[in-house]
Tab-separated table of C-alpha atoms in Angstrom:
chain	number	residue	atom	x	y	z
A	1	UNK	CA	97.396	124.836	92.915
A	2	UNK	CA	100.200	124.788	95.553
A	3	UNK	CA	102.395	122.006	96.394
A	4	UNK	CA	102.802	121.310	100.143
A	5	UNK	CA	106.489	121.962	100.543
A	6	UNK	CA	107.445	120.867	104.022
A	7	UNK	CA	110.924	119.533	103.502
A	8	UNK	CA	110.177	117.088	106.320
A	9	UNK	CA	110.944	113.365	105.847
A	10	UNK	CA	108.139	110.999	106.729
A	11	UNK	CA	108.630	109.660	110.288
A	12	UNK	CA	108.472	106.014	111.029
A	13	UNK	CA	105.389	105.387	113.230
A	14	UNK	CA	105.200	102.563	115.787
A	15	UNK	CA	104.007	99.956	113.250
A	16	UNK	CA	106.827	100.763	110.922
A	17	UNK	CA	109.205	100.598	113.765
A	18	UNK	CA	107.964	97.173	114.561
A	19	UNK	CA	108.472	95.989	111.048
A	20	UNK	CA	111.925	97.487	111.093
A	21	UNK	CA	112.685	95.379	114.223
A	22	UNK	CA	111.387	92.107	112.806
A	23	UNK	CA	112.356	92.580	109.042
A	24	UNK	CA	115.542	91.610	107.307
A	25	UNK	CA	117.760	94.629	106.645
A	26	UNK	CA	118.583	95.130	102.971
A	27	UNK	CA	120.347	97.644	100.867
A	28	UNK	CA	120.506	98.335	97.140
A	29	UNK	CA	122.909	100.405	95.050
A	30	UNK	CA	121.682	103.008	92.516
A	31	UNK	CA	120.098	101.395	89.554
A	32	UNK	CA	119.842	97.987	91.277
A	33	UNK	CA	116.538	96.191	90.991
A	34	UNK	CA	114.595	95.294	94.109
A	35	UNK	CA	112.093	93.171	92.044
A	36	UNK	CA	110.589	92.924	88.597
A	37	UNK	CA	106.999	92.942	87.458
A	38	UNK	CA	105.469	89.467	87.130
A	39	UNK	CA	107.838	87.686	89.623
A	40	UNK	CA	106.356	86.036	92.686
A	41	UNK	CA	105.592	88.567	95.425
A	42	UNK	CA	107.153	87.175	98.531
A	43	UNK	CA	106.810	90.007	101.051
A	44	UNK	CA	106.838	93.759	101.580
A	45	UNK	CA	109.703	96.366	101.849
A	46	UNK	CA	109.878	99.325	104.139
A	47	UNK	CA	112.023	102.114	102.838
A	48	UNK	CA	114.123	103.678	105.614
A	49	UNK	CA	116.477	105.761	103.371
A	50	UNK	CA	116.816	106.602	99.700
A	51	UNK	CA	114.475	106.639	96.816
A	52	UNK	CA	112.789	103.794	94.882
A	53	UNK	CA	111.211	104.100	91.423
A	54	UNK	CA	108.080	101.996	90.797
A	55	UNK	CA	107.591	101.419	87.028
A	56	UNK	CA	106.060	99.228	84.408
A	57	UNK	CA	106.715	98.578	80.761
A	58	UNK	CA	104.106	99.924	78.275
A	59	UNK	CA	105.072	98.501	74.977
A	60	UNK	CA	108.557	99.833	74.074
A	61	UNK	CA	108.374	102.402	76.782
A	62	UNK	CA	108.625	102.486	80.536
A	63	UNK	CA	106.110	104.447	82.702
A	64	UNK	CA	107.095	105.575	86.209
A	65	UNK	CA	104.124	105.025	88.508
A	66	UNK	CA	105.474	106.509	91.639
A	67	UNK	CA	108.646	107.424	93.661
A	68	UNK	CA	108.852	106.064	97.126
A	69	UNK	CA	110.959	107.491	99.954
A	70	UNK	CA	111.636	107.033	103.706
A	71	UNK	CA	108.653	105.764	105.612
A	72	UNK	CA	106.846	104.101	102.653
A	73	UNK	CA	105.791	100.581	102.405
A	74	UNK	CA	106.277	98.910	99.007
A	75	UNK	CA	105.246	95.585	97.442
A	76	UNK	CA	101.814	95.367	99.132
A	77	UNK	CA	100.928	92.653	96.623
A	78	UNK	CA	103.493	90.570	98.628
A	79	UNK	CA	101.285	90.660	101.716
A	80	UNK	CA	99.192	87.754	100.254
A	81	UNK	CA	100.433	84.460	99.144
A	82	UNK	CA	100.403	83.562	95.438
A	83	UNK	CA	100.457	87.086	94.051
A	84	UNK	CA	102.779	88.413	91.410
A	85	UNK	CA	104.555	91.744	91.446
A	86	UNK	CA	102.354	94.279	89.623
A	87	UNK	CA	105.219	96.585	88.860
A	88	UNK	CA	109.039	96.733	88.978
A	89	UNK	CA	111.064	98.504	91.659
A	90	UNK	CA	114.481	100.098	91.020
A	91	UNK	CA	116.706	102.058	93.356
A	92	UNK	CA	117.227	105.650	92.214
A	93	UNK	CA	119.923	106.184	94.936
A	94	UNK	CA	121.524	104.188	97.635
A	95	UNK	CA	118.390	102.571	99.273
A	96	UNK	CA	118.224	100.984	102.726
A	97	UNK	CA	115.210	99.290	104.296
A	98	UNK	CA	113.849	96.000	105.693
A	99	UNK	CA	112.056	93.166	103.932
A	100	UNK	CA	109.300	91.249	105.730
A	101	UNK	CA	108.190	88.003	104.079
A	102	UNK	CA	104.470	87.345	103.862
A	103	UNK	CA	104.302	84.578	106.427
A	104	UNK	CA	106.031	86.658	109.071
A	105	UNK	CA	103.995	89.766	108.115
A	106	UNK	CA	100.767	87.835	108.744
A	107	UNK	CA	101.988	86.613	112.034
A	108	UNK	CA	103.015	90.015	113.096
A	109	UNK	CA	99.576	91.504	112.022
A	110	UNK	CA	97.799	89.011	114.175
A	111	UNK	CA	99.807	89.949	117.202
A	112	UNK	CA	99.892	93.681	116.451
A	113	UNK	CA	96.665	95.025	114.825
A	114	UNK	CA	98.328	98.355	114.080
A	115	UNK	CA	100.208	96.588	111.371
A	116	UNK	CA	96.912	95.754	109.583
A	117	UNK	CA	96.107	99.432	109.930
A	118	UNK	CA	99.415	100.228	108.306
A	119	UNK	CA	98.788	97.887	105.420
A	120	UNK	CA	95.281	99.154	104.741
A	121	UNK	CA	96.525	102.731	104.917
A	122	UNK	CA	99.314	102.111	102.462
A	123	UNK	CA	96.889	100.455	100.154
A	124	UNK	CA	94.506	103.385	100.264
A	125	UNK	CA	97.319	105.857	99.760
A	126	UNK	CA	98.535	103.948	96.649
A	127	UNK	CA	95.032	103.927	95.276
A	128	UNK	CA	94.474	107.627	95.935
A	129	UNK	CA	97.879	108.421	94.331
A	130	UNK	CA	97.018	106.395	91.231
A	131	UNK	CA	93.674	108.233	90.906
A	132	UNK	CA	95.465	111.609	91.074
A	133	UNK	CA	97.924	110.488	88.438
A	134	UNK	CA	95.095	109.631	86.134
A	135	UNK	CA	93.548	113.006	86.672
A	136	UNK	CA	96.791	114.789	86.014
A	137	UNK	CA	97.267	112.811	82.717
A	138	UNK	CA	93.748	113.853	81.686
A	139	UNK	CA	93.813	117.534	82.705
A	140	UNK	CA	97.428	118.772	82.912
A	141	UNK	CA	99.716	119.718	80.083
A	142	UNK	CA	103.085	118.053	79.740
A	143	UNK	CA	104.859	121.176	81.176
A	144	UNK	CA	102.527	121.130	84.155
A	145	UNK	CA	103.134	117.420	84.744
A	146	UNK	CA	106.926	117.742	84.764
A	147	UNK	CA	106.703	120.801	87.035
A	148	UNK	CA	104.487	118.836	89.440
A	149	UNK	CA	106.829	115.923	89.481
A	150	UNK	CA	109.816	118.040	90.399
A	151	UNK	CA	107.876	119.941	93.106
A	152	UNK	CA	106.621	116.612	94.531
A	153	UNK	CA	110.087	115.180	94.628
A	154	UNK	CA	111.528	118.316	96.193
A	155	UNK	CA	108.820	118.191	98.763
A	156	UNK	CA	109.807	114.661	99.757
A	157	UNK	CA	113.667	114.690	99.579
A	158	UNK	CA	114.641	118.260	98.793
A	159	UNK	CA	117.236	120.109	100.821
A	160	UNK	CA	116.889	123.892	101.171
A	161	UNK	CA	120.113	125.878	100.718
A	162	UNK	CA	121.187	129.286	99.298
A	163	UNK	CA	120.541	128.106	95.710
A	164	UNK	CA	116.891	127.132	96.396
A	165	UNK	CA	115.894	123.567	97.020
A	166	UNK	CA	118.290	120.774	95.974
A	167	UNK	CA	117.141	117.348	94.905
A	168	UNK	CA	119.976	114.943	95.638
A	169	UNK	CA	118.928	112.518	92.838
A	170	UNK	CA	120.773	112.018	89.555
A	171	UNK	CA	117.747	111.841	87.327
A	172	UNK	CA	118.332	111.434	83.674
A	173	UNK	CA	116.106	113.101	80.987
A	174	UNK	CA	114.709	109.644	80.136
A	175	UNK	CA	113.779	109.013	83.822
A	176	UNK	CA	112.115	112.454	83.936
A	177	UNK	CA	110.174	111.724	80.835
A	178	UNK	CA	108.963	108.427	82.304
A	179	UNK	CA	107.731	110.361	85.330
A	180	UNK	CA	105.897	113.026	83.277
A	181	UNK	CA	104.652	110.501	80.592
A	182	UNK	CA	106.222	112.359	77.681
A	183	UNK	CA	109.226	112.071	75.239
A	184	UNK	CA	112.740	112.695	76.480
A	185	UNK	CA	113.114	115.415	73.723
A	186	UNK	CA	110.185	117.347	75.427
A	187	UNK	CA	111.951	117.146	78.819
A	188	UNK	CA	115.150	118.508	77.289
A	189	UNK	CA	113.215	121.474	75.759
A	190	UNK	CA	111.401	122.228	79.001
A	191	UNK	CA	114.485	121.929	81.245
A	192	UNK	CA	116.415	124.146	78.851
A	193	UNK	CA	113.532	126.832	78.961
A	194	UNK	CA	113.388	126.647	82.737
A	195	UNK	CA	117.192	126.996	82.987
A	196	UNK	CA	117.116	130.158	80.868
A	197	UNK	CA	114.323	131.474	83.154
A	198	UNK	CA	116.433	130.687	86.178
A	199	UNK	CA	113.814	128.301	87.580
A	200	UNK	CA	115.690	124.973	87.496
A	201	UNK	CA	119.338	124.149	87.295
A	202	UNK	CA	120.760	120.581	86.502
A	203	UNK	CA	124.027	119.746	88.170
A	204	UNK	CA	126.120	116.605	88.249
A	205	UNK	CA	124.921	115.493	91.675
A	206	UNK	CA	121.228	116.471	91.282
A	207	UNK	CA	118.660	119.181	90.440
A	208	UNK	CA	118.295	122.539	92.002
A	209	UNK	CA	114.790	124.144	92.086
A	210	UNK	CA	115.789	127.736	92.101
A	211	UNK	CA	112.238	129.101	91.868
A	212	UNK	CA	109.407	127.258	93.437
A	213	UNK	CA	107.163	130.200	92.661
A	214	UNK	CA	107.951	129.920	88.918
A	215	UNK	CA	107.123	126.142	88.755
A	216	UNK	CA	103.973	126.619	91.046
A	217	UNK	CA	102.754	129.388	88.685
A	218	UNK	CA	102.565	126.729	85.899
A	219	UNK	CA	100.151	124.600	88.043
A	220	UNK	CA	97.758	127.643	88.356
A	221	UNK	CA	97.309	127.980	84.618
A	222	UNK	CA	94.075	126.656	83.211
């Protein structure tokens, strides 16, 4: 199994550009909450820069459902009136984007059918991603899941340099454990192991993937 490592940010298509033109510009600091699970869903948010964590509480633990980057449409439950947020959204970095309330979104979709296509496509993408996550949980080891998460993040926001691929996100061990659905102690053990192998280095400003081949080799194991 090989991760598609393109290092290319998702471009904003014409429908996204239209939402950007008509939406309300917003920005969030790192760790700031965009919305919380259970609150009224009043619209959608288009990420134009930065990274957003989508998560839910599971008893006393939080589980990260997804990370969203530039060009991704969040809060699709806000496209219909009377819905509640199905998960919480928190900024993992400085996040910029535009918010489009449900009423304006419906009006724009009537005038511009490509926006309906955008909403349907985003909904399908989220459903597909959720199904893939369930498959990973059922078939992958914890080490494979953590490696896959780091490779996916690197593919989305990584910056290639002499060290390897730099992920410009200050992810804590707890946040990584929420992404890999495991204990933080397990993440510490694995990151220490990978550091000793020269595969991954943790720095103050982010994480360096020094050996994509090493991490990808884990995904090929049965």
